[in-house]
Amino acid sequence: MSTSITKFGFKTAVSDKRLVGLWRMLAGFRLAYLGAVLGVGIAAALGSGNSLLLRYFVDDVLGQERFDRTLPLVGLSFVALALGQGAFSFLSGKLSARTAEGITRRLRNYLYDHIQRLSFTYHDQTQTGELIQRTTSDVDALRRFFADQAIGAGRIILLFVINFAALMSLNTRLALLSVMVVPLIVVMSLFFFRKVSKAYEAFQEQEAKLSTTLQENLTGVRVVKAFARQSYERDKFEQDNWEQFQRGRWLLTLHSMFWPSSDILCGGQMLGALVAGALMAINGTITVGTYLASTGLIIWLIWPIRNLGRLIVQMSTGMVSYKRVVELIKEEREPLDEGTYRPSGNVRGEIVFRDVCFEYDNGDSAVLKDISFRCEPGQAVALLGSTGSGKTSLVNLLPRFYEYTSGSLTLDGVELKEYPRHFLRQQIGIVEQEPFLFSRTIRENITYGVGREVSDEEAEAAARAAALHDVITSFPDGYDTLVGEKGVTLSGGQKQRVAIARTLLKDPRILILDDATSSVDTETEGEIRQALQHLMQGRSTFIIAHRIQSVMNADLILVLDQGWIVQRGTHDELMAQEGIYRQIYDVQARIEDELEREIGQTSEVSETSEVWEEVACVAL
Ligand code: M5T
Ligand code: MG
């Protein structure tokens, strides 16, 4: 798909001037486009033919009183011309719709595909509203450009040339008199073109801001309500909306300044030409028939002149949107198949970090500092550390979501940068810290990204292993229950378990569990841990957890603090040392003891709160 789209020139359009780029976008539809323009041209020519026939009818038929066989023939010709004009107008409309809709359909598909191939860093730095705006409103402006303005340009040029030529054939002076205003219209339109371009760009930018505000407000509606911030949010929106209103008003004001000025010019031009024609007819310079014909031609000559200005101004919106869309197209994709190393078969899973440092593009300091450790194939490495210490950032380097800044990170002895990203992501399964579920059925969510047909039994087995099967069967629609906006909202723990089941099915060689059981109660966590223990066998696994119980069986435990590894070893080794690990262990053990005691004594809740405060301190 992507290659065929690239072939149609979206990529190459970037480096060229906007009009050339737009012409390239027409690839594959140029014939239909030319057909549409030709259709419009033929319709215009038939219209002019009508005026010329009128001249013939008045001067040569009525004037010569030739009422024999010529009269019905002329009548029939009028009908035929009108029919032809209608038919070609229709054909042109059909072809222009095909061109515009076809191009925008292809463009939308391309942008959708392109956006999901952009890097994590790009998505971190770009607002969703901006992306939505560019793929909807800007694409729509381009559709209008191709449907109306691109065809309109052809139509205007043809109408002008044909009617001007017809008028020239009748009377040169009259013809020249009728186009006097053209240079003025062009200059004025170009002036407005600049103004409208700027105003429209500002309008689109503000609209993107507005969609971001709206989208964030909707996503975070629970937070807004929970903090009773509705009025604050409304005021914020109102402010953005006021700005949008002002920019929109300025845009329309510009338009409304342009139309009357151009209408006055064109009206004056038409009146002048008609009066000049009438005077010529009175003087006998032209015949009555010629005058009648020229009135029709002048009207059809002024029409394109008037629309030329309109078109130039309207084109500015298409051009701005084109620029905005191309900016997005220009963004480098995350290459999926780069790297010189072509692995065959699955990886073994030997992972070695040597002095790896990492910094986010938008950050100002290193998030990971001199990380060095080794994970043998099939081993489990646990990461423990306070929040923000860099655990997620560390595991995110493995599937190459982000590139490490310095040091060396090898998988099976080959530098990670040599691996194609696509391959790495097939080999690695991640249960993310905040799993995302699609608004689809639970079954679809579980089988998402497995890359092969999954039988119902397999999906069920995965759900059982993730302690999820009983929850699913308690829903009336079972595995066909819709999740998300139009269906049930799953709890945090249930979502995590769907993510676990999804990863179990994927059957990856390297497993990353980023706080995978943080939203699950201790009992369920125990069940899942058993299932995971089984799953982890023979796979290199990274476990991030806050509970010592989840990490104590790991072959290597790394304690992170502000991006440094401050302690390393097995559970027993770490217990034998003074340090954060033993402190966490002690606090957690004490909490459990106290809880057990409290439950035993059914004591007041307020007493336990002190203990939780301590947990919070450790967690933070
Ligand atoms: C480590 C910063 C973050 C923190 C540090 C994801 C992300 C993080 N950061 C960025 O600057 N940009 C980003 O896109 O990096 O963050 P982490 O690795 O997510 O920490 P953690 O997983 O150990 O924390 P937690 O809370 O999940 O236990 O300073 O600001
Ligand atoms: Mg994290």
XYZ file of C-alpha atoms and ligand atoms in Angstrom:
651
model
C 0.000 0.000 0.000
C 2.604 2.492 1.112
C 4.819 1.939 -1.892
C 1.956 2.475 -4.285
C 1.074 5.676 -2.479
C 4.662 6.888 -2.515
C 4.623 6.145 -6.194
C 1.821 8.657 -6.585
C 4.160 11.378 -5.536
C 3.066 12.474 -2.041
C 6.673 12.219 -0.908
C 8.229 13.844 -3.917
C 5.629 16.594 -3.876
C 7.316 17.886 -0.778
C 10.401 19.392 -2.288
C 8.631 21.182 -5.106
C 6.604 24.314 -5.341
C 3.053 24.009 -4.132
C 1.347 24.015 -7.509
C 3.731 21.420 -8.887
C 3.097 19.358 -5.774
C -0.644 19.624 -6.252
C -0.243 18.539 -9.864
C 1.722 15.525 -8.667
C -1.016 14.676 -6.230
C -3.270 14.350 -9.269
C -1.292 11.277 -10.369
C -3.603 8.488 -11.379
C -6.491 10.925 -11.801
C -5.033 13.193 -14.435
C -7.100 11.674 -17.226
C -10.308 12.118 -15.268
C -9.230 15.651 -14.412
C -8.473 16.509 -18.027
C -11.781 14.884 -19.008
C -13.589 17.094 -16.497
C -11.881 20.220 -17.828
C -12.542 19.164 -21.406
C -16.205 18.497 -20.580
C -16.506 21.952 -19.131
C -14.744 23.402 -22.167
C -17.053 21.677 -24.609
C -20.072 22.842 -22.608
C -18.657 26.372 -22.737
C -18.029 26.150 -26.461
C -21.592 24.942 -27.002
C -22.807 27.898 -24.936
C -20.855 30.292 -27.144
C -22.189 28.443 -30.169
C -25.636 29.332 -28.864
C -24.781 33.037 -28.996
C -23.314 32.762 -32.479
C -26.402 30.852 -33.642
C -28.508 33.649 -32.229
C -26.613 36.120 -34.395
C -27.189 33.928 -37.439
C -30.865 33.556 -36.557
C -31.450 37.304 -36.154
C -29.304 38.568 -39.037
C -29.518 35.814 -41.633
C -32.855 34.124 -40.930
C -35.131 36.808 -39.483
C -33.321 39.637 -41.349
C -33.462 37.832 -44.721
C -36.947 36.445 -43.963
C -35.832 32.893 -44.723
C -38.696 31.048 -43.102
C -38.418 27.905 -45.251
C -36.509 24.819 -44.044
C -33.849 26.866 -42.213
C -36.151 27.904 -39.380
C -36.894 24.415 -37.958
C -33.223 23.518 -38.467
C -32.123 26.512 -36.413
C -34.702 25.622 -33.768
C -33.415 22.059 -33.618
C -29.840 23.327 -33.369
C -30.769 25.481 -30.348
C -32.225 22.385 -28.644
C -29.228 20.226 -29.584
C -26.790 22.838 -28.270
C -28.673 23.119 -24.971
C -28.801 19.329 -24.600
C -25.110 19.008 -25.427
C -24.230 21.711 -22.947
C -26.189 19.931 -20.201
C -24.688 16.543 -21.016
C -21.102 17.799 -20.974
C -21.659 19.779 -17.782
C -22.942 16.604 -16.151
C -20.012 14.546 -17.426
C -17.587 17.143 -16.175
C -19.221 17.221 -12.725
C -19.042 13.441 -12.500
C -15.389 13.314 -13.477
C -14.438 16.143 -11.150
C -16.170 14.406 -8.234
C -14.255 11.237 -9.049
C -10.979 13.120 -9.148
C -11.468 15.071 -5.939
C -12.956 12.243 -3.887
C -10.419 9.751 -5.233
C -7.452 11.929 -4.385
C -8.675 12.733 -0.902
C -9.524 9.114 -0.161
C -6.011 8.130 -1.133
C -4.560 11.021 0.829
C -6.527 10.136 3.974
C -5.376 6.517 3.765
C -1.828 7.649 3.263
C -1.903 10.065 6.197
C -3.474 7.483 8.506
C -0.785 4.994 7.614
C 1.917 7.647 7.817
C 0.912 8.909 11.265
C 1.119 5.479 12.811
C 4.585 5.033 11.373
C 5.970 8.239 12.853
C 8.356 7.907 15.771
C 7.422 7.841 19.453
C 9.312 11.092 19.860
C 7.173 12.765 17.191
C 3.995 11.609 18.901
C 5.322 12.740 22.282
C 5.773 16.221 20.876
C 2.693 16.597 18.689
C -0.765 17.387 19.862
C -3.520 15.010 18.846
C -5.829 17.871 17.858
C -3.225 19.116 15.384
C -3.014 15.690 13.746
C -6.787 15.359 13.605
C -7.092 18.820 12.091
C -4.558 18.040 9.386
C -6.118 14.724 8.455
C -9.705 15.990 8.403
C -10.223 19.713 7.895
C -7.080 20.287 5.824
C -7.744 17.240 3.680
C -11.270 18.531 3.173
C -9.930 21.902 2.026
C -7.808 20.006 -0.479
C -10.865 18.069 -1.627
C -12.630 21.364 -2.270
C -9.555 22.569 -4.080
C -9.600 19.622 -6.452
C -13.402 19.514 -6.808
C -13.984 23.221 -7.337
C -10.845 25.224 -7.830
C -8.693 22.917 -9.935
C -11.584 22.178 -12.298
C -12.736 25.772 -11.978
C -9.344 27.002 -13.154
C -9.598 24.908 -16.303
C -13.170 26.018 -16.810
C -12.342 29.695 -16.365
C -9.442 29.565 -18.790
C -11.486 27.718 -21.426
C -14.561 29.907 -21.021
C -12.410 32.990 -21.297
C -10.492 31.812 -24.336
C -13.545 30.493 -26.198
C -15.780 33.475 -25.499
C -12.995 35.935 -26.135
C -12.199 34.240 -29.454
C -15.899 34.231 -30.397
C -16.187 37.901 -29.496
C -13.027 38.683 -31.442
C -14.572 36.983 -34.467
C -17.547 39.318 -34.146
C -15.750 42.559 -33.390
C -12.152 43.093 -32.234
C -12.688 46.475 -30.604
C -15.662 45.308 -28.616
C -13.735 42.214 -27.525
C -10.760 44.235 -26.292
C -13.066 46.715 -24.550
C -14.643 43.812 -22.665
C -11.443 42.598 -21.003
C -9.979 45.929 -19.898
C -10.557 45.164 -16.261
C -8.669 41.847 -16.237
C -5.248 43.151 -15.084
C -6.905 45.081 -12.274
C -8.797 42.008 -11.093
C -5.614 39.918 -11.139
C -3.641 42.455 -9.087
C -6.447 42.835 -6.575
C -6.907 39.059 -6.277
C -3.235 38.485 -5.664
C -3.306 41.091 -2.928
C -6.242 39.339 -1.257
C -4.655 35.947 -1.914
C -1.799 36.877 0.423
C -4.085 38.321 3.063
C -6.515 35.394 3.015
C -3.649 32.853 3.082
C -2.318 34.331 6.300
C -5.737 34.663 7.881
C -6.717 31.112 6.947
C -3.482 29.663 8.282
C -4.043 31.406 11.594
C -7.630 30.160 11.583
C -6.598 26.545 10.998
C -3.933 26.711 13.706
C -6.441 27.997 16.199
C -8.964 25.361 15.181
C -6.318 22.699 15.829
C -5.764 24.176 19.271
C -9.479 24.077 19.902
C -9.734 20.409 18.894
C -6.821 19.597 21.210
C -8.561 21.338 24.100
C -11.784 19.499 23.324
C -10.087 16.158 22.891
C -8.130 16.517 26.149
C -11.211 17.599 28.001
C -13.148 14.588 26.765
C -10.334 12.155 27.537
C -9.877 13.650 30.957
C -13.548 14.209 31.708
C -13.307 12.135 34.883
C -10.439 14.198 36.232
C -12.243 17.410 35.366
C -15.350 16.290 37.219
C -13.446 14.804 40.136
C -11.646 18.093 40.725
C -14.807 20.106 40.013
C -12.904 22.087 37.390
C -15.763 22.428 34.918
C -15.935 26.231 35.118
C -12.168 26.544 34.764
C -12.212 24.251 31.730
C -15.172 26.106 30.253
C -13.402 29.443 30.648
C -10.266 28.037 29.053
C -12.297 26.727 26.139
C -14.189 29.983 25.877
C -10.917 31.864 25.596
C -9.673 29.636 22.789
C -13.075 29.807 21.156
C -13.106 33.613 21.339
C -9.758 33.672 19.558
C -11.180 31.300 16.944
C -14.196 33.553 16.546
C -11.988 36.574 15.959
C -9.806 34.810 13.443
C -12.871 33.430 11.642
C -14.431 36.881 11.617
C -11.309 38.430 10.112
C -11.243 35.728 7.430
C -14.850 36.382 6.490
C -14.301 40.137 6.606
C -11.495 39.749 4.093
C -13.770 37.710 1.858
C -16.570 40.211 2.189
C -14.193 43.031 1.320
C -13.075 41.198 -1.773
C -16.418 40.168 -3.284
C -18.064 43.611 -3.527
C -14.894 45.202 -4.905
C -14.536 42.557 -7.576
C -18.279 42.668 -8.281
C -18.201 46.430 -8.743
C -15.273 46.124 -11.157
C -16.927 43.330 -13.120
C -20.340 45.001 -13.099
C -18.788 48.225 -14.407
C -16.923 46.290 -17.039
C -20.055 44.490 -18.185
C -22.123 47.657 -18.293
C -19.407 49.482 -20.199
C -19.089 46.700 -22.754
C -22.847 46.388 -23.227
C -23.260 50.145 -23.653
C -20.331 50.257 -26.070
C -21.908 47.396 -28.029
C -25.289 49.161 -28.074
C -23.658 52.388 -29.337
C -21.856 50.426 -32.037
C -25.159 48.839 -33.077
C -26.870 52.245 -33.180
C -23.996 53.639 -35.248
C -24.320 50.705 -37.562
C -20.767 49.481 -36.855
C -22.250 46.112 -35.916
C -25.515 44.461 -36.851
C -28.371 43.868 -34.408
C -27.659 40.132 -34.546
C -24.017 40.721 -33.708
C -25.045 42.939 -30.799
C -27.433 40.316 -29.436
C -24.770 37.627 -29.793
C -22.135 39.819 -28.179
C -24.315 40.456 -25.099
C -24.422 36.698 -24.447
C -20.696 36.386 -25.061
C -19.854 39.379 -22.868
C -21.874 37.914 -19.997
C -19.999 34.630 -20.403
C -16.706 36.458 -20.649
C -17.261 38.479 -17.486
C -18.245 35.328 -15.592
C -14.757 33.796 -15.800
C -13.110 37.157 -15.095
C -15.184 37.582 -11.964
C -14.554 33.994 -10.944
C -10.864 34.264 -11.591
C -10.577 36.588 -8.601
C -12.827 34.401 -6.502
C -10.801 31.364 -7.491
C -7.463 32.939 -6.686
C -8.692 33.910 -3.231
C -10.287 30.516 -2.579
C -7.163 28.774 -3.786
C -5.272 30.327 -0.915
C -7.132 28.063 1.528
C -6.272 24.995 -0.544
C -2.640 26.102 -0.668
C -2.437 26.635 3.090
C -3.980 23.241 3.738
C -1.661 21.697 1.196
C 1.294 23.179 3.071
C -0.004 21.862 6.399
C -0.615 18.391 4.986
C 2.788 18.309 3.316
C 4.462 19.317 6.577
C 3.007 16.181 8.081
C 3.989 14.049 5.093
C 7.521 15.428 5.341
C 7.952 14.064 8.868
C 10.396 11.194 8.730
C 8.832 7.848 9.427
C 10.322 5.476 11.896
C 12.010 3.029 9.528
C 10.714 -0.435 10.251
C 13.138 -2.523 8.275
C 16.386 -0.636 8.588
C 19.512 -2.078 10.157
C 22.080 -4.169 8.404
C 21.572 -7.296 10.461
C 19.107 -9.803 9.035
C 18.279 -12.238 11.807
C 16.996 -15.663 10.917
C 14.642 -17.382 13.311
C 13.974 -16.298 16.860
C 16.465 -14.590 19.139
C 17.989 -16.428 22.100
C 17.537 -13.459 24.384
C 21.007 -12.605 25.654
C 20.857 -8.911 26.447
C 23.883 -6.887 27.471
C 23.823 -3.234 28.507
C 27.220 -1.493 28.576
C 27.334 2.078 29.896
C 24.039 2.885 28.278
C 22.884 6.486 28.657
C 19.603 7.856 27.486
C 17.949 11.238 27.283
C 14.538 12.208 25.869
C 14.548 14.683 22.994
C 12.414 17.107 24.931
C 14.217 16.520 28.234
C 17.180 18.463 29.523
C 19.007 15.793 31.482
C 19.879 12.121 31.153
C 17.162 9.743 32.319
C 19.428 6.667 32.293
C 23.055 6.926 33.317
C 25.779 4.372 32.642
C 23.518 1.370 32.805
C 25.494 -1.881 32.614
C 24.206 -5.372 33.247
C 23.802 -8.709 31.526
C 20.727 -10.868 31.082
C 21.454 -14.438 29.984
C 18.902 -16.162 27.720
C 15.910 -17.253 29.769
C 16.848 -15.206 32.803
C 14.551 -12.836 34.635
C 15.775 -9.361 35.449
C 13.747 -7.301 37.881
C 13.779 -3.526 38.061
C 12.856 -1.816 41.260
C 12.980 1.839 42.076
C 11.051 4.889 43.051
C 8.699 6.472 40.589
C 10.482 8.409 37.841
C 13.723 6.505 38.379
C 13.792 5.399 34.724
C 12.438 1.837 34.774
C 9.969 2.279 31.917
C 12.520 4.293 29.961
C 15.015 1.448 30.304
C 12.735 -1.266 28.974
C 11.463 1.032 26.210
C 14.933 0.920 24.689
C 14.628 -2.798 23.953
C 11.942 -2.636 21.229
C 13.696 0.532 19.971
C 10.787 2.798 20.877
C 13.554 5.270 21.665
C 17.257 5.206 20.740
C 19.850 5.179 23.507
C 22.163 8.170 23.392
C 25.445 6.439 24.119
C 26.918 3.138 25.242
C 26.252 -0.251 23.796
C 23.202 -2.457 24.012
C 23.423 -5.854 22.391
C 20.966 -8.653 21.820
C 22.576 -12.031 21.126
C 25.851 -10.192 20.634
C 24.548 -7.852 17.923
C 24.110 -4.138 18.558
C 20.409 -3.345 18.933
C 20.626 -0.554 16.336
C 21.492 -3.197 13.724
C 18.181 -4.993 14.199
C 15.150 -4.066 12.127
C 12.585 -2.536 14.495
C 9.818 -4.654 13.055
C 11.681 -7.833 13.927
C 12.481 -6.682 17.465
C 8.865 -5.842 18.145
C 7.794 -9.264 16.968
C 10.240 -10.854 19.377
C 9.322 -8.712 22.360
C 6.032 -8.770 24.220
C 5.176 -5.890 26.516
C 2.526 -5.628 29.154
C 2.508 -1.873 29.450
C 2.173 0.119 32.600
C -1.020 1.744 31.343
C -2.440 -0.718 28.830
C -4.617 0.637 26.101
C -7.637 -1.281 24.879
C -9.405 -0.618 21.607
C -13.160 -0.011 21.369
C -13.617 -3.537 20.084
C -14.685 -6.822 21.635
C -12.687 -8.437 24.418
C -11.774 -11.273 22.056
C -10.396 -8.841 19.491
C -8.421 -7.083 22.191
C -6.927 -10.341 23.429
C -5.987 -11.551 19.970
C -4.720 -8.136 18.837
C -1.360 -8.219 17.110
C -0.832 -11.955 17.383
C -0.354 -12.074 13.645
C -2.036 -15.415 13.035
C -5.445 -17.052 13.348
C -6.255 -17.653 16.997
C -8.820 -20.284 17.935
C -11.411 -19.559 20.621
C -9.839 -22.231 22.830
C -6.444 -20.564 22.611
C -7.883 -17.153 23.479
C -9.745 -18.717 26.386
C -6.616 -20.455 27.663
C -4.730 -17.161 27.611
C -7.572 -15.456 29.449
C -7.563 -18.221 32.078
C -3.832 -17.858 32.590
C -4.313 -14.137 33.116
C -7.072 -14.838 35.688
C -9.543 -13.140 33.371
C -11.788 -15.917 32.109
C -14.237 -15.776 35.022
C -14.561 -12.019 34.722
C -15.327 -12.279 31.015
C -17.912 -15.004 31.386
C -19.701 -12.891 33.992
C -20.529 -10.390 31.215
C -23.743 -11.224 29.300
C -21.929 -11.163 25.956
C -18.850 -13.005 27.207
C -15.887 -12.697 24.882
C -17.986 -10.618 22.479
C -18.475 -7.853 25.028
C -17.544 -4.491 23.595
C -14.874 -2.652 25.524
C -14.586 1.098 25.804
C -16.730 3.911 24.550
C -19.716 1.900 23.371
C -19.334 -1.027 25.718
C -18.304 -1.923 29.232
C -15.557 -0.019 30.931
C -13.079 -2.444 32.408
C -11.409 -1.773 35.720
C -7.690 -0.996 35.811
C -6.863 -4.533 36.940
C -9.088 -6.100 34.274
C -7.399 -4.023 31.595
C -4.012 -5.172 32.810
C -5.161 -8.754 32.633
C -6.410 -8.306 29.061
C -2.946 -6.942 28.245
C -1.325 -9.947 29.924
C -3.534 -12.383 27.986
C -2.689 -10.533 24.769
C 1.025 -10.883 25.453
C 0.690 -14.546 26.441
C -0.882 -15.259 23.071
C 1.847 -13.408 21.239
C 4.320 -15.873 22.726
C 7.355 -13.569 22.531
C 11.004 -14.526 23.145
C 11.554 -11.526 25.366
C 8.946 -10.521 27.853
C 8.562 -7.132 29.495
C 6.155 -6.742 32.382
C 5.971 -3.074 33.277
C 4.135 -2.963 36.571
C 1.818 -5.526 35.013
C 0.003 -6.355 38.201
C -0.011 -2.964 39.892
C -3.806 -2.648 39.728
C -4.538 -6.196 40.788
C -5.303 -7.358 44.329
C -2.771 -9.539 46.104
C -4.740 -12.742 45.665
C -5.233 -12.299 41.917
C -1.645 -11.165 41.600
C -0.575 -14.485 43.132
C -2.625 -16.363 40.511
C -1.195 -14.298 37.677
C 2.316 -14.598 39.040
C 2.035 -18.378 38.851
C 0.826 -18.176 35.268
C 3.600 -15.756 34.423
C 6.193 -17.891 36.153
C 5.181 -20.649 33.803
C 5.280 -18.278 30.852
C 8.645 -16.809 31.782
C 10.389 -20.158 31.526
C 12.891 -20.159 28.708
C 12.332 -16.472 27.949
C 14.358 -13.473 28.915
C 12.063 -11.435 31.092
C 12.113 -7.933 32.510
C 9.860 -7.402 35.468
C 9.120 -3.993 36.828
C 7.236 -4.066 40.102
C 6.881 -2.280 43.382
C 6.154 -5.376 45.456
C 9.175 -7.326 46.621
C 7.167 -10.532 46.232
C 6.926 -9.972 42.499
C 10.660 -9.568 42.024
C 12.295 -11.796 44.633
C 12.555 -14.829 42.363
C 14.355 -12.928 39.619
C 17.890 -13.972 38.656
C 19.040 -10.402 38.856
C 17.447 -7.509 40.677
C 18.459 -3.967 39.758
C 17.562 -1.119 42.046
C 17.321 2.169 40.159
C 17.520 5.639 41.560
C 17.415 8.775 39.392
C 18.670 6.848 36.402
C 21.550 5.092 38.156
C 21.742 1.458 39.142
C 22.369 1.784 42.866
C 22.124 -1.872 43.853
C 22.258 -5.174 42.021
C 22.123 -8.849 42.859
C 19.738 -11.632 43.765
C 17.198 -11.328 46.526
C 19.450 -13.085 49.023
C 22.467 -10.987 48.091
C 20.527 -7.763 48.380
C 19.026 -8.805 51.675
C 22.523 -9.307 52.995
C 23.425 -5.677 52.227
C 22.427 -2.419 53.762
C 20.472 -0.388 51.227
C 17.210 0.645 49.625
C 16.240 -2.928 48.795
C 16.297 -4.114 52.373
C 14.521 -0.972 53.492
C 11.717 -1.585 51.032
C 11.559 -5.201 52.080
C 11.373 -4.261 55.751
C 8.647 -1.690 55.224
C 6.581 -4.028 53.070
C 7.009 -6.911 55.493
C 6.040 -4.664 58.399
C 2.968 -3.421 56.547
C 1.860 -6.961 55.867
C 2.405 -7.965 59.493
C 0.531 -4.973 60.741
C -2.282 -5.492 58.309
C -2.631 -9.085 59.349
C -2.620 -8.029 62.957
C -5.147 -5.265 62.318
C -7.478 -7.559 60.421
C -7.134 -10.002 63.280
C -8.021 -7.327 65.781
C -10.633 -5.691 63.463
C -9.214 -2.395 64.609
C -10.036 1.133 63.445
C -9.145 2.110 59.902
C -7.513 5.320 61.053
C -4.649 3.406 62.609
C -3.749 1.738 59.355
C -3.525 5.069 57.580
C -0.119 5.690 59.154
C 1.130 2.485 57.591
C -0.175 3.479 54.171
C 1.548 6.797 54.471
C 4.757 4.913 54.939
C 4.077 2.784 51.865
C 3.386 5.924 49.904
C 6.725 7.334 51.048
C 8.521 4.262 49.839
C 6.608 4.215 46.573
C 7.385 7.845 45.938
C 11.877 8.536 33.990
C 11.072 11.392 32.195
C 10.164 11.416 33.418
C 11.039 10.841 34.514
C 12.070 10.021 33.767
C 8.022 8.493 29.512
C 8.840 9.761 29.656
C 9.538 10.038 30.808
N 10.307 11.171 30.937
C 10.406 12.085 29.909
O 11.084 13.098 30.000
N 9.708 11.848 28.726
C 8.933 10.726 28.563
O 8.319 10.537 27.481
O 11.929 10.313 32.391
O 10.583 8.160 33.633
P 10.082 6.637 33.621
O 11.099 5.814 32.963
O 8.729 6.610 33.035
O 10.053 6.284 35.186
P 9.586 4.974 35.929
O 8.985 4.006 34.963
O 10.722 4.484 36.722
O 8.473 5.498 36.919
P 7.109 4.835 37.440
O 6.309 5.961 37.957
O 6.454 4.182 36.255
O 7.430 3.864 38.504
O 11.719 11.880 35.165
O 9.800 12.725 33.697
Mg 7.119 3.370 34.577
